[in-house]
Amino acid sequence: MKRFLAVAVAASVWAVAVLAQDNVASLADALEKPQAGPAVTVKDVVIKLSPNMTIRLASGNAAPVTAAGAAIGLFFAGNGSFEYRAADPLEDTIVRFEAKKASDLEVATAGQATVLKGRFEQLYLRAAAIALPDLQGAAGSNLSEALAKHRESMARRREQSATPLLILQKFDHPSSPVAIAEFTGGGNPIIYTLDTIDARSETVESLTRDRMFENRELAGMWWPVTISDQPVGRSRRDFTEPLYLLTGIDYTLVSDDKEQGRLSVTETITPRTGSQRVFHFALHSTIYDTSERPRTFNLRSVKDAAGRDLPFVHAHENLVVGMPQKMAQNEPFQIRYEIDGDFLFHPNADSYWELGTSPWFPQPDLNGQYYTIHSIVKVKKPWIAFAPGETIRKGEEGDFNVVENRIDKPVQFAVVLAGKYAVDEKKYEDGPTIRVASYAMPNDRAMKQLNNLAYKLIKFYELFLGPFPFKEFNVIEIHELGFGQAPPATMFITKEAFNPLMGEDNQLFSRGVNHRFAHEIAHQYWGHVVKMGSAEEQWVTESFAEYSSALAIKQLKGNGAYNAMISTWRANANEARSVSSISLANRIRVPNNDMDTFRYRTFLIYDKGAYILASMHKQLGDDKFISWLANLQHLFAWRYLTTLDAARLLQRIDGGKDWMPFFNQYYWGTDMPKME
């Protein structure tokens, strides 16, 4: 006689039962040790996670999954399918592109929505504040081993946010629905996430391998490709208010001569949308150097301002910190971190290291980065260090060279670099101190030429973008070829800018060095004074900097050079526009083809965006267009700018003309404007 079981898997159960886990560390430990309960056979069970996601368990075995004795979801093995509606027409093009390139999903159309259909053999579903169906049936096969194998495979995903999201829901948002569904056995693994709390979106991701890695660990990892990402309870066009702001970082970094670093960071945090007890940050746990060797960030301690230990979880590039009680909305407080590790590696064995724009200190998403910086950096002699901001102190302490800096305006993208450098420094009476650093040895002629060029470009931009935003500006040579980057008060520029005629490679990459130089300086305005609040608004930094640099090149080299840039933008944009809109170009991933990924993204965010601005310039004329740029810098100084804000301001400047159809067609859409 078969024994029948009635198993109730209601997500609301775990939200109550797991209250015994009274801090983030103990709750995380419980969530990372799930147990499959007694399984039952199931047939034709439907699970509705949202209006867009429907899961069908056709036939197989299902078991409740518990953490510390409380139900958190279910695990299923058998035959199943799901349907997901990508109902936002703004993402239709990129959804279809990525579904084809990076998944085995079937793509259909239902009305105005794109429907993604997939099949699976295993489902691991975690949910909270969502009523899951009762599972009833005859006793089924034990699923403990199958769940363990599934989790072992999914543990190879580089970044994982399920546990942080469930912790955030439990402590601060117990009535907000969240779900994480992992589908395997039907081709590429598919991850569905419903996040009504932090990102406020629902996403479908496909996990892929990257065959380009030689390192077996990296080659064996799962790398996510976003197929769909739809806003939940918000508009894609509006700025998304963060749960909290990071409003200040104060750090001391000590580097030895063996690639080891010790980092002490004090962060000022300000809750924004309500009182909050749990804070979720991005923070590297393991990075890989240029030889694909792992380097570790060890988070040794997390304390409050009074020096009391705080519970935390640091894993898979995420950090979750729990406070003893909820911190009041709009009331700043501080968290202190101690970090060490071998993360100060020398790229390609060169004589420098860099902590760049990735999360080498705890930080929120872009819409929460709004911080001042105080930094002290100590490096072993004879190396010297560069950090952005006004120099407070520069000197020696025993075997160390020391530099102390401050930025008192809110910025994003804090960086620090140290190495073997020679420096040309000049204080301009009507401008900033400009410091040009040549890698490895003095290059006096190049340093002086670049110093002078930087000054000329700054003075040009000041005519319509306003005073240069920083008192000091560092231009630092990177011992590579072909790129530039512009953190606050800083430019990283590769070696062809310093030796434009030396060697065939340098000659190839040196074409357009003046343009790249102008582009990176323009970022001090577009990117730091005026900020992007999400990856969907990156054209605010890149396209506007690109077009500003074209105006500078026109001033330096004439209409011919300017028109040549427009022709290049048009050609590149036409090649990429069928892949995505500008707004979603950061989602472009072509598995195992970094070149196409780079080209399509660049051709949209840089080239098509700049071409759109050139078209607008021609329609508006000099006075209105330059007035628009100037007013964007003035009215949104040290603030986040959205494209919707920019369109509304343009309507005021252009006598009330509605520019939204233009942006809908060419920025949020995939059409190309005609240059009349």
Short mmCIF file of N, CA, C and O in Angstrom, two decimals, residues 43-108:
data_model
loop_
_atom_site.label_atom_id
_atom_site.label_comp_id
_atom_site.label_asym_id
_atom_site.label_seq_id
_atom_site.Cartn_x
_atom_site.Cartn_y
_atom_site.Cartn_z
N LYS A 43 1.73 16.12 -10.65
CA LYS A 43 1.32 16.15 -12.05
C LYS A 43 0.49 17.39 -12.29
O LYS A 43 -0.41 17.72 -11.52
N ASP A 44 0.84 18.10 -13.36
CA ASP A 44 0.08 19.28 -13.81
C ASP A 44 -0.12 20.30 -12.69
O ASP A 44 -1.23 20.80 -12.47
N VAL A 45 0.97 20.63 -12.00
CA VAL A 45 0.92 21.67 -10.98
C VAL A 45 1.34 23.00 -11.60
O VAL A 45 2.37 23.07 -12.28
N VAL A 46 0.56 24.04 -11.38
CA VAL A 46 0.85 25.36 -11.93
C VAL A 46 1.29 26.30 -10.81
O VAL A 46 0.63 26.37 -9.76
N ILE A 47 2.39 26.99 -11.02
CA ILE A 47 2.90 27.97 -10.05
C ILE A 47 2.96 29.32 -10.74
O ILE A 47 3.64 29.48 -11.76
N LYS A 48 2.27 30.29 -10.20
CA LYS A 48 2.24 31.65 -10.77
C LYS A 48 3.06 32.55 -9.84
O LYS A 48 2.64 32.88 -8.74
N LEU A 49 4.25 32.94 -10.31
CA LEU A 49 5.12 33.77 -9.48
C LEU A 49 4.85 35.26 -9.67
O LEU A 49 5.14 36.07 -8.79
N SER A 50 4.34 35.63 -10.83
CA SER A 50 3.99 37.03 -11.12
C SER A 50 3.05 37.00 -12.31
O SER A 50 2.86 35.95 -12.93
N PRO A 51 2.47 38.13 -12.68
CA PRO A 51 1.64 38.14 -13.90
C PRO A 51 2.41 37.72 -15.14
O PRO A 51 1.80 37.32 -16.13
N ASN A 52 3.76 37.79 -15.08
CA ASN A 52 4.57 37.47 -16.25
C ASN A 52 5.17 36.07 -16.24
O ASN A 52 5.59 35.58 -17.29
N MET A 53 5.28 35.43 -15.09
CA MET A 53 5.97 34.14 -15.00
C MET A 53 5.03 33.04 -14.51
O MET A 53 4.49 33.11 -13.41
N THR A 54 4.85 32.04 -15.36
CA THR A 54 4.04 30.87 -15.02
C THR A 54 4.88 29.62 -15.21
O THR A 54 5.50 29.41 -16.26
N ILE A 55 4.91 28.78 -14.18
CA ILE A 55 5.67 27.53 -14.19
C ILE A 55 4.69 26.36 -14.16
O ILE A 55 3.70 26.39 -13.40
N ARG A 56 4.95 25.34 -14.96
CA ARG A 56 4.11 24.14 -14.97
C ARG A 56 4.97 22.92 -14.68
O ARG A 56 5.93 22.63 -15.40
N LEU A 57 4.62 22.21 -13.60
CA LEU A 57 5.27 20.94 -13.27
C LEU A 57 4.42 19.84 -13.89
O LEU A 57 3.40 19.44 -13.33
N ALA A 58 4.82 19.37 -15.08
CA ALA A 58 3.99 18.40 -15.81
C ALA A 58 3.93 17.06 -15.08
O ALA A 58 2.84 16.53 -14.80
N SER A 59 5.08 16.50 -14.75
CA SER A 59 5.12 15.24 -14.02
C SER A 59 6.50 15.05 -13.42
O SER A 59 7.50 15.45 -14.00
N GLY A 60 6.51 14.46 -12.24
CA GLY A 60 7.79 14.23 -11.58
C GLY A 60 7.64 14.19 -10.09
O GLY A 60 6.55 13.89 -9.55
N ASN A 61 8.72 14.49 -9.40
CA ASN A 61 8.75 14.48 -7.94
C ASN A 61 9.10 15.86 -7.43
O ASN A 61 9.98 16.54 -7.99
N ALA A 62 8.42 16.27 -6.37
CA ALA A 62 8.69 17.58 -5.77
C ALA A 62 8.79 17.43 -4.27
O ALA A 62 8.09 16.61 -3.66
N ALA A 63 9.67 18.24 -3.67
CA ALA A 63 9.87 18.20 -2.22
C ALA A 63 9.95 19.61 -1.68
O ALA A 63 10.50 20.50 -2.34
N PRO A 64 9.42 19.83 -0.49
CA PRO A 64 9.62 21.13 0.15
C PRO A 64 11.09 21.28 0.52
O PRO A 64 11.78 20.30 0.82
N VAL A 65 11.58 22.49 0.47
CA VAL A 65 12.95 22.78 0.88
C VAL A 65 12.89 23.67 2.11
O VAL A 65 12.14 24.67 2.14
N THR A 66 13.65 23.30 3.12
CA THR A 66 13.65 24.05 4.37
C THR A 66 15.04 24.57 4.69
O THR A 66 16.05 24.04 4.22
N ALA A 67 15.07 25.61 5.50
CA ALA A 67 16.32 26.15 6.04
C ALA A 67 16.10 26.32 7.53
O ALA A 67 15.18 27.02 7.95
N ALA A 68 16.92 25.66 8.33
CA ALA A 68 16.76 25.67 9.78
C ALA A 68 15.35 25.27 10.18
O ALA A 68 14.76 25.83 11.11
N GLY A 69 14.77 24.31 9.44
CA GLY A 69 13.46 23.78 9.78
C GLY A 69 12.29 24.56 9.24
O GLY A 69 11.14 24.15 9.43
N ALA A 70 12.52 25.67 8.55
CA ALA A 70 11.43 26.48 8.02
C ALA A 70 11.41 26.39 6.50
O ALA A 70 12.45 26.35 5.85
N ALA A 71 10.21 26.34 5.93
CA ALA A 71 10.06 26.20 4.49
C ALA A 71 10.52 27.46 3.77
O ALA A 71 10.14 28.57 4.13
N ILE A 72 11.35 27.28 2.74
CA ILE A 72 11.78 28.43 1.93
C ILE A 72 11.43 28.24 0.46
O ILE A 72 11.63 29.16 -0.34
N GLY A 73 10.90 27.06 0.07
CA GLY A 73 10.57 26.85 -1.32
C GLY A 73 10.45 25.38 -1.63
O GLY A 73 10.04 24.59 -0.78
N LEU A 74 10.80 25.00 -2.85
CA LEU A 74 10.66 23.60 -3.26
C LEU A 74 11.74 23.24 -4.28
O LEU A 74 12.33 24.11 -4.93
N PHE A 75 11.94 21.93 -4.40
CA PHE A 75 12.81 21.39 -5.45
C PHE A 75 12.01 20.35 -6.21
O PHE A 75 11.31 19.52 -5.62
N PHE A 76 12.15 20.38 -7.55
CA PHE A 76 11.38 19.50 -8.42
C PHE A 76 12.33 18.82 -9.40
O PHE A 76 13.27 19.45 -9.92
N ALA A 77 12.07 17.56 -9.68
CA ALA A 77 12.80 16.83 -10.71
C ALA A 77 11.78 16.08 -11.56
O ALA A 77 10.92 15.37 -11.02
N GLY A 78 11.84 16.24 -12.86
CA GLY A 78 10.89 15.62 -13.77
C GLY A 78 10.80 16.39 -15.06
O GLY A 78 11.81 16.88 -15.59
N ASN A 79 9.60 16.53 -15.58
CA ASN A 79 9.36 17.30 -16.80
C ASN A 79 8.55 18.53 -16.47
O ASN A 79 7.46 18.44 -15.89
N GLY A 80 9.08 19.68 -16.83
CA GLY A 80 8.38 20.92 -16.55
C GLY A 80 8.62 21.94 -17.64
O GLY A 80 9.49 21.77 -18.52
N SER A 81 7.86 23.02 -17.58
CA SER A 81 8.01 24.10 -18.55
C SER A 81 7.64 25.41 -17.89
O SER A 81 7.01 25.44 -16.82
N PHE A 82 8.06 26.50 -18.52
CA PHE A 82 7.65 27.83 -18.03
C PHE A 82 7.39 28.74 -19.22
O PHE A 82 7.90 28.53 -20.32
N GLU A 83 6.59 29.75 -18.96
CA GLU A 83 6.35 30.82 -19.92
C GLU A 83 6.55 32.15 -19.21
O GLU A 83 6.03 32.36 -18.10
N TYR A 84 7.27 33.02 -19.86
CA TYR A 84 7.56 34.34 -19.29
C TYR A 84 7.22 35.39 -20.33
O TYR A 84 7.65 35.31 -21.48
N ARG A 85 6.46 36.38 -19.91
CA ARG A 85 6.06 37.48 -20.78
C ARG A 85 7.01 38.66 -20.60
O ARG A 85 7.05 39.27 -19.53
N ALA A 86 7.77 38.98 -21.63
CA ALA A 86 8.55 40.21 -21.65
C ALA A 86 7.62 41.28 -22.22
O ALA A 86 7.54 41.50 -23.43
N ALA A 87 6.90 41.93 -21.32
CA ALA A 87 5.79 42.78 -21.74
C ALA A 87 6.19 44.22 -22.02
O ALA A 87 5.36 45.01 -22.48
N ASP A 88 7.43 44.59 -21.71
CA ASP A 88 7.88 45.96 -21.94
C ASP A 88 8.37 46.08 -23.37
O ASP A 88 9.41 45.51 -23.74
N PRO A 89 7.67 46.84 -24.23
CA PRO A 89 8.10 46.93 -25.63
C PRO A 89 9.47 47.57 -25.81
O PRO A 89 10.12 47.36 -26.84
N LEU A 90 9.94 48.34 -24.81
CA LEU A 90 11.25 48.98 -24.94
C LEU A 90 12.39 47.98 -24.98
O LEU A 90 13.48 48.29 -25.46
N GLU A 91 12.17 46.77 -24.46
CA GLU A 91 13.25 45.78 -24.45
C GLU A 91 13.05 44.67 -25.48
O GLU A 91 13.82 43.71 -25.50
N ASP A 92 12.05 44.79 -26.33
CA ASP A 92 11.74 43.70 -27.26
C ASP A 92 12.93 43.31 -28.12
O ASP A 92 13.24 42.13 -28.29
N THR A 93 13.64 44.30 -28.68
CA THR A 93 14.74 43.99 -29.61
C THR A 93 15.87 43.24 -28.91
O THR A 93 16.36 42.22 -29.41
N ILE A 94 16.29 43.72 -27.75
CA ILE A 94 17.40 43.08 -27.05
C ILE A 94 16.98 41.72 -26.48
O ILE A 94 17.79 40.78 -26.43
N VAL A 95 15.71 41.56 -26.09
CA VAL A 95 15.23 40.26 -25.61
C VAL A 95 15.37 39.21 -26.70
O VAL A 95 15.88 38.11 -26.48
N ARG A 96 14.93 39.55 -27.90
CA ARG A 96 14.99 38.60 -29.01
C ARG A 96 16.45 38.30 -29.41
O ARG A 96 16.79 37.15 -29.72
N PHE A 97 17.28 39.32 -29.38
CA PHE A 97 18.68 39.12 -29.73
C PHE A 97 19.37 38.18 -28.75
O PHE A 97 20.03 37.20 -29.14
N GLU A 98 19.22 38.44 -27.45
CA GLU A 98 19.93 37.63 -26.45
C GLU A 98 19.33 36.24 -26.32
O GLU A 98 20.05 35.27 -26.05
N ALA A 99 18.01 36.12 -26.50
CA ALA A 99 17.40 34.79 -26.44
C ALA A 99 17.98 33.89 -27.53
O ALA A 99 18.23 32.70 -27.31
N LYS A 100 18.23 34.47 -28.69
CA LYS A 100 18.81 33.71 -29.80
C LYS A 100 20.28 33.41 -29.57
O LYS A 100 20.76 32.29 -29.82
N LYS A 101 21.04 34.41 -29.09
CA LYS A 101 22.49 34.26 -28.96
C LYS A 101 22.91 33.46 -27.74
O LYS A 101 23.95 32.79 -27.76
N ALA A 102 22.13 33.53 -26.66
CA ALA A 102 22.64 33.04 -25.38
C ALA A 102 21.74 32.02 -24.69
O ALA A 102 21.98 31.70 -23.53
N SER A 103 20.69 31.53 -25.36
CA SER A 103 19.80 30.60 -24.68
C SER A 103 19.22 29.60 -25.66
O SER A 103 19.39 29.72 -26.89
N ASP A 104 18.50 28.63 -25.11
CA ASP A 104 17.76 27.66 -25.91
C ASP A 104 16.26 27.92 -25.83
O ASP A 104 15.45 27.04 -26.13
N LEU A 105 15.89 29.11 -25.42
CA LEU A 105 14.48 29.43 -25.23
C LEU A 105 13.76 29.61 -26.56
O LEU A 105 14.32 30.12 -27.54
N GLU A 106 12.50 29.21 -26.57
CA GLU A 106 11.63 29.48 -27.71
C GLU A 106 11.06 30.88 -27.56
O GLU A 106 10.64 31.27 -26.46
N VAL A 107 11.04 31.63 -28.63
CA VAL A 107 10.54 33.00 -28.61
C VAL A 107 9.26 33.07 -29.43
O VAL A 107 9.23 32.65 -30.59
N ALA A 108 8.19 33.59 -28.81
CA ALA A 108 6.90 33.74 -29.49
C ALA A 108 6.38 35.15 -29.23
O ALA A 108 6.97 35.93 -28.48
#
